[in-house]
Coordinates of C-alpha atoms and ligand atoms in Angstrom, one line a residue:
M1 CA 96.4 95.3 24.3
S2 CA 95.9 94.4 20.7
S3 CA 93.6 96.6 18.8
Y4 CA 91.7 93.5 17.7
N5 CA 88.3 94.9 18.6
I6 CA 87.3 95.4 15.0
T7 CA 83.9 94.2 13.7
S8 CA 84.3 93.6 10.0
L9 CA 81.4 94.0 7.6
N10 CA 81.1 90.2 7.2
D11 CA 81.1 89.6 11.0
F12 CA 78.4 92.2 11.3
I13 CA 76.2 90.9 8.5
I14 CA 76.4 87.3 9.9
R15 CA 75.6 88.5 13.4
K16 CA 72.6 90.5 12.1
Q17 CA 71.5 87.6 9.8
K18 CA 68.9 86.4 12.3
D19 CA 67.2 89.9 12.0
F20 CA 66.6 89.2 8.4
P21 CA 63.4 87.3 8.0
Y22 CA 64.3 85.0 5.2
A23 CA 68.1 85.1 5.4
K24 CA 69.7 81.8 4.8
G25 CA 72.9 83.6 4.1
E26 CA 71.5 85.0 0.9
L27 CA 71.7 88.6 1.9
T28 CA 75.0 87.9 3.6
S29 CA 76.5 86.7 0.3
L30 CA 75.0 89.7 -1.6
L31 CA 76.4 92.3 0.8
H32 CA 79.7 90.5 1.0
H33 CA 80.1 90.6 -2.8
I34 CA 79.0 94.3 -2.9
G35 CA 81.7 95.0 -0.4
T36 CA 84.3 93.3 -2.5
A37 CA 83.3 95.2 -5.6
A38 CA 83.4 98.4 -3.7
K39 CA 87.0 97.7 -2.7
M40 CA 87.9 97.1 -6.3
V41 CA 86.2 100.4 -7.4
N42 CA 87.9 102.2 -4.5
S43 CA 91.3 101.1 -5.6
K44 CA 90.7 102.6 -9.1
V45 CA 89.2 105.8 -7.7
N46 CA 92.1 106.2 -5.3
K47 CA 94.6 106.3 -8.2
A48 CA 92.3 107.5 -10.9
G49 CA 94.9 110.0 -12.2
L50 CA 97.4 107.2 -12.7
V51 CA 95.6 104.4 -14.3
E52 CA 94.1 105.8 -17.5
I53 CA 90.7 105.7 -16.0
L54 CA 90.0 109.4 -15.9
G55 CA 87.9 111.2 -18.4
E56 CA 85.1 110.4 -20.8
S57 CA 84.7 107.0 -22.4
G58 CA 83.5 108.6 -25.6
T59 CA 80.2 106.9 -25.2
L60 CA 76.8 108.3 -23.9
N61 CA 74.7 106.6 -21.3
V62 CA 70.9 106.0 -21.7
Q63 CA 70.2 109.6 -20.8
N64 CA 72.7 110.9 -23.4
E65 CA 75.1 111.9 -20.6
E66 CA 78.8 111.5 -21.2
Q67 CA 79.8 108.2 -19.7
Q68 CA 83.1 108.4 -17.6
K69 CA 85.4 105.5 -17.9
L70 CA 85.0 104.9 -14.2
D71 CA 81.2 104.8 -14.6
K72 CA 81.5 101.8 -17.0
Y73 CA 84.3 100.2 -15.0
A74 CA 82.3 100.3 -11.8
D75 CA 79.1 99.1 -13.6
E76 CA 81.0 96.0 -14.9
V77 CA 82.6 95.3 -11.5
F78 CA 79.3 95.3 -9.7
I79 CA 77.6 93.2 -12.3
D80 CA 80.4 90.5 -12.1
A81 CA 80.3 90.6 -8.3
L82 CA 76.5 90.3 -8.1
L83 CA 76.5 87.4 -10.5
A84 CA 79.3 85.7 -8.5
S85 CA 77.2 86.1 -5.3
G86 CA 74.9 83.4 -6.6
E87 CA 72.0 85.3 -5.0
C88 CA 71.2 87.8 -7.7
C89 CA 69.0 87.1 -10.8
G90 CA 69.1 90.5 -12.4
F91 CA 70.6 94.0 -12.4
A92 CA 69.5 97.5 -13.4
S93 CA 71.7 100.6 -13.4
E94 CA 72.1 104.1 -14.7
E95 CA 74.6 102.8 -17.3
N96 CA 72.3 100.3 -19.1
Q97 CA 69.1 101.1 -21.1
N98 CA 67.4 97.9 -20.0
E99 CA 67.6 95.5 -17.1
I100 CA 70.3 92.9 -17.3
V101 CA 69.0 89.4 -17.1
F102 CA 71.3 86.8 -15.6
T103 CA 70.6 83.6 -17.6
E104 CA 72.8 81.2 -15.6
T105 CA 70.6 78.5 -14.0
F106 CA 72.0 79.2 -10.5
A107 CA 71.2 82.9 -11.0
K108 CA 67.6 82.2 -12.3
N109 CA 67.0 80.2 -9.1
S110 CA 68.0 83.1 -6.8
N111 CA 65.7 85.6 -5.1
Y112 CA 67.1 89.1 -5.4
V113 CA 67.4 91.9 -7.9
V114 CA 69.7 94.9 -7.5
C115 CA 69.4 98.4 -8.9
M116 CA 72.5 100.6 -8.9
D117 CA 74.1 103.9 -9.6
P118 CA 77.5 102.3 -9.9
L119 CA 79.3 105.7 -9.8
D120 CA 77.5 108.7 -8.4
G121 CA 78.9 112.2 -8.9
S122 CA 80.9 111.3 -12.0
S123 CA 81.5 114.9 -12.9
N124 CA 83.7 115.1 -9.8
I125 CA 86.1 112.3 -10.6
D126 CA 88.6 114.3 -12.7
V127 CA 88.8 117.1 -10.1
N128 CA 89.3 114.7 -7.1
V129 CA 86.1 115.4 -5.3
S130 CA 84.2 112.6 -3.5
V131 CA 82.1 110.2 -5.5
G132 CA 80.0 107.2 -4.5
S133 CA 78.1 104.0 -5.5
I134 CA 74.4 103.5 -4.5
F135 CA 72.6 100.1 -4.4
S136 CA 69.0 99.0 -3.8
I137 CA 68.0 95.4 -3.2
F138 CA 64.5 93.9 -3.8
R139 CA 63.2 90.3 -3.6
R140 CA 62.1 89.4 -7.1
T141 CA 58.4 89.3 -7.9
S142 CA 58.7 86.9 -10.8
P143 CA 58.8 83.2 -10.1
R144 CA 62.1 81.6 -9.1
G145 CA 63.7 79.6 -12.0
S146 CA 62.4 82.1 -14.6
E147 CA 64.3 85.0 -16.1
V148 CA 63.7 88.4 -14.4
T149 CA 61.4 90.8 -16.0
L150 CA 61.2 94.7 -15.9
S151 CA 58.5 94.5 -13.3
D152 CA 61.0 93.0 -10.8
F153 CA 62.8 96.4 -10.9
L154 CA 59.7 98.7 -10.8
Q155 CA 58.6 98.0 -7.2
E156 CA 57.9 100.9 -4.9
G157 CA 60.8 101.8 -2.7
S158 CA 59.0 100.6 0.5
R159 CA 59.5 97.0 -0.7
Q160 CA 63.3 97.3 -0.6
V161 CA 64.9 94.6 1.6
A162 CA 68.2 96.5 1.8
A163 CA 69.9 99.6 0.4
G164 CA 73.2 101.3 0.9
Y165 CA 75.9 103.5 -0.5
V166 CA 79.7 103.5 -0.7
I167 CA 81.4 106.9 -0.4
Y168 CA 84.9 107.2 -1.9
G169 CA 85.9 110.2 0.1
S170 CA 88.7 111.3 2.5
S171 CA 88.0 107.7 3.8
T172 CA 86.0 105.1 2.0
M173 CA 82.8 104.1 3.8
L174 CA 80.0 101.6 3.2
V175 CA 76.7 102.6 4.8
Y176 CA 73.6 100.2 4.6
T177 CA 70.3 99.3 6.1
T178 CA 68.1 96.2 6.0
G179 CA 65.3 98.0 7.6
R180 CA 66.6 97.8 11.2
G181 CA 68.6 101.0 11.4
V182 CA 71.7 102.2 9.5
N183 CA 75.3 101.2 10.1
G184 CA 78.5 102.6 8.7
F185 CA 81.7 100.8 8.0
T186 CA 85.1 102.4 7.2
L187 CA 87.6 100.7 4.9
D188 CA 90.9 100.0 6.7
P189 CA 93.2 99.8 3.7
S190 CA 95.9 98.2 5.8
I191 CA 93.8 95.1 6.2
G192 CA 91.4 95.5 3.3
E193 CA 88.4 95.3 5.5
F194 CA 85.3 97.5 6.0
C195 CA 85.2 97.9 9.8
L196 CA 82.2 99.0 11.9
S197 CA 82.8 102.7 12.6
H198 CA 79.4 104.3 12.8
P199 CA 76.9 101.9 14.5
D200 CA 73.3 102.9 14.5
I201 CA 73.5 106.2 12.6
T202 CA 70.6 108.5 13.6
S203 CA 70.0 111.9 11.9
P204 CA 69.4 114.9 14.1
K205 CA 65.7 116.1 13.7
R206 CA 66.9 119.5 12.6
G207 CA 70.2 120.8 11.3
K208 CA 71.9 124.0 10.3
Q209 CA 72.8 123.3 6.7
Y210 CA 71.1 123.1 3.4
S211 CA 72.3 121.7 0.1
V212 CA 71.0 122.8 -3.2
N213 CA 72.5 123.9 -6.6
E214 CA 71.6 127.6 -6.3
G215 CA 72.6 128.1 -10.0
N216 CA 69.1 126.8 -10.8
Y217 CA 67.4 129.2 -8.3
L218 CA 65.4 131.2 -10.8
K219 CA 63.5 128.2 -12.0
F220 CA 62.8 126.6 -8.6
P221 CA 59.2 126.2 -7.4
E222 CA 58.1 129.2 -5.3
G223 CA 58.0 127.0 -2.1
V224 CA 61.6 126.1 -2.6
K225 CA 62.6 129.8 -3.1
K226 CA 60.7 130.6 0.1
Y227 CA 62.4 127.9 2.0
I228 CA 65.9 129.0 0.8
K229 CA 65.1 132.5 2.0
Y230 CA 63.9 131.1 5.3
C231 CA 67.3 129.3 5.7
Q232 CA 69.1 132.6 5.0
E233 CA 67.1 134.8 7.4
I234 CA 68.9 135.9 10.5
D235 CA 67.3 134.5 13.6
K236 CA 69.6 133.4 16.4
S237 CA 66.8 131.5 18.2
T238 CA 66.6 129.1 15.3
E239 CA 70.3 129.2 14.6
R240 CA 69.8 130.8 11.2
P241 CA 71.3 131.8 8.8
Y242 CA 72.1 128.1 8.0
T243 CA 75.2 127.2 6.2
S244 CA 75.0 126.2 2.5
R245 CA 77.0 123.1 1.6
Y246 CA 76.8 121.5 -1.9
V247 CA 79.4 119.0 -3.2
G248 CA 77.5 117.9 -6.3
S249 CA 77.7 114.2 -5.4
L250 CA 74.4 113.0 -4.0
V251 CA 76.1 110.5 -1.7
S252 CA 78.5 113.1 -0.2
D253 CA 75.8 115.7 0.4
I254 CA 73.4 113.1 1.9
H255 CA 76.1 111.5 4.1
R256 CA 77.2 114.8 5.6
N257 CA 73.6 115.9 6.2
M258 CA 72.6 112.6 7.7
L259 CA 75.5 112.7 10.3
R260 CA 75.2 116.4 11.2
G261 CA 71.5 117.2 10.3
G262 CA 70.5 119.1 7.3
I263 CA 68.4 119.1 4.1
F264 CA 69.3 118.2 0.5
M265 CA 67.1 119.6 -2.3
Y266 CA 67.1 118.8 -6.0
P267 CA 63.9 120.4 -7.3
S268 CA 62.7 120.5 -10.8
S269 CA 64.7 123.0 -12.9
E270 CA 65.0 124.4 -16.4
S271 CA 67.1 121.5 -17.6
Y272 CA 65.4 118.9 -15.5
P273 CA 61.6 119.7 -15.4
Q274 CA 60.9 116.4 -13.7
G275 CA 63.9 116.8 -11.4
K276 CA 67.4 115.4 -12.2
L277 CA 67.8 112.5 -9.8
R278 CA 66.6 109.0 -10.8
L279 CA 63.9 107.4 -8.6
V280 CA 64.9 103.7 -8.9
Y281 CA 68.7 103.8 -8.2
E282 CA 69.3 107.1 -6.5
C283 CA 66.3 108.4 -4.6
N284 CA 64.7 105.1 -3.4
P285 CA 67.9 103.7 -1.8
I286 CA 68.8 107.0 -0.3
A287 CA 65.2 107.5 0.9
F288 CA 65.3 104.1 2.7
I289 CA 68.5 104.9 4.4
V290 CA 67.5 108.5 5.4
E291 CA 64.2 107.2 6.9
Q292 CA 65.9 104.4 8.8
A293 CA 68.2 107.1 10.3
G294 CA 65.1 109.0 11.4
G295 CA 64.8 111.5 8.6
M296 CA 62.3 112.2 5.7
A297 CA 62.5 111.8 1.9
S298 CA 59.9 113.4 -0.3
N299 CA 59.2 114.5 -3.8
G300 CA 57.7 117.7 -2.3
R301 CA 54.2 116.3 -2.1
S302 CA 54.6 112.6 -1.0
R303 CA 56.9 110.1 0.4
I304 CA 59.5 108.9 -2.1
L305 CA 59.2 105.2 -0.9
D306 CA 55.4 105.2 -1.9
I307 CA 56.0 106.1 -5.5
I308 CA 55.3 103.2 -7.9
P309 CA 57.9 103.6 -10.7
D310 CA 56.8 103.3 -14.3
A311 CA 60.2 103.4 -15.9
L312 CA 63.8 102.4 -14.9
H313 CA 65.3 105.8 -15.5
Q314 CA 62.4 108.1 -14.4
R315 CA 63.5 111.2 -12.6
T316 CA 61.9 112.9 -9.6
S317 CA 62.3 116.1 -7.5
F318 CA 64.0 115.0 -4.3
Y319 CA 64.1 116.5 -0.8
A320 CA 65.7 114.5 1.9
G321 CA 67.2 114.9 5.4
S322 CA 66.3 116.1 8.9
E323 CA 62.6 115.5 9.5
D324 CA 61.7 119.0 10.8
M325 CA 63.5 120.7 7.8
V326 CA 61.8 118.5 5.1
A327 CA 58.4 118.9 6.8
R328 CA 58.8 122.7 6.8
L329 CA 59.8 122.7 3.2
E330 CA 56.8 120.5 2.3
G331 CA 54.6 123.0 4.1
M332 CA 56.0 125.8 2.0
L333 CA 55.4 123.8 -1.2
R334 CA 51.8 123.1 -0.3
Ligands
AHG401 P1 75.7 110.8 -11.6 O1 77.1 111.2 -11.5 O2 75.4 109.4 -11.1 O3 75.0 111.1 -12.8 O4 74.9 111.6 -10.4 C1 75.1 113.0 -10.3 C2 74.0 113.6 -9.6 C3 74.1 113.6 -8.1 O5 75.2 112.9 -7.7 C4 74.2 115.0 -7.7 O6 73.5 115.3 -6.5 C5 73.7 115.8 -8.8 O7 73.9 115.0 -10.0 C6 74.4 117.1 -9.0 O8 73.7 117.7 -10.1 P2 74.1 119.2 -10.5 O9 75.5 119.2 -11.0 O10 73.1 119.6 -11.6 O11 73.9 120.1 -9.3
MN402 MN1 74.1 109.6 -9.4
MN403 MN1 76.2 107.6 -11.9

């Protein structure tokens, strides 16, 4: 019996196209090109030590953070792929101060804008720990035919039409949602296809692991300190103490918690009084996916997806994962 029972990412998107209210293949083309770009980034990540792509590029990004060569490479690959899709009219990412306007006529006549963290967890590249790419897709608010404006990218997260991440880990996966559940695809390098491996991902309501950079503990809000102590108390009836797991790549920490149950926390800290993670291209897409898998994503007081962004690179405190765990943390923060 041949093992030809694979569902490729493209098969799946086309099959699900009817679910997408205004799909006339537009979203299909966008997701297909994102998948292709992810394969290109993956091939560089997989041999990073060999292709002069490690290390710092010698430039700083908009937040004065050292840009890794792979950050810039990934940014360029996704920009080219999204332009080539013919369905994207503009792009915003961690690696560029301002939004990138696609001026080609075919692009100006398209309907979608994409916000990305092209390479998440950059500090982990040189030490061979998992990294990721995160994307968030909105319908434009500016009129078709015109050039995109900043306001196209500053929509609240609940208006996303799709979001996803790629995780370049022990295997490479692409996980996305269009608002009808979350599905995961694993790259089969022997055929160069993302194949459906995790249909309809749902997150357990509670888990036994928490993820936080405890190095920042002294400056955490009291409610977070209280919650961490709660996780560490011994109470067999609630399966505590929980396990602490922290990779330092948002995509890896979120993916593990989503599959197994758990909570990820990046509170405000000494070096990041507003929180470190960026709302537009890290927290919003992850929040959409986490909620679609049955979890919760909060800034400690309110739902991430309800926040109206004022700036492309604004940061926020971020708590996401199993519903019962995030709800308990919110209670301790109140
Ligand atoms: P990026 O590499 O895109 O800047 O993102 C890094 C982020 C996120 O991936 C991770 O959760 C967080 O930084 C880890 O921060 P700390 O090293 O301060 O814990
Ligand atoms: Mn990131
Ligand atoms: Mn990044």
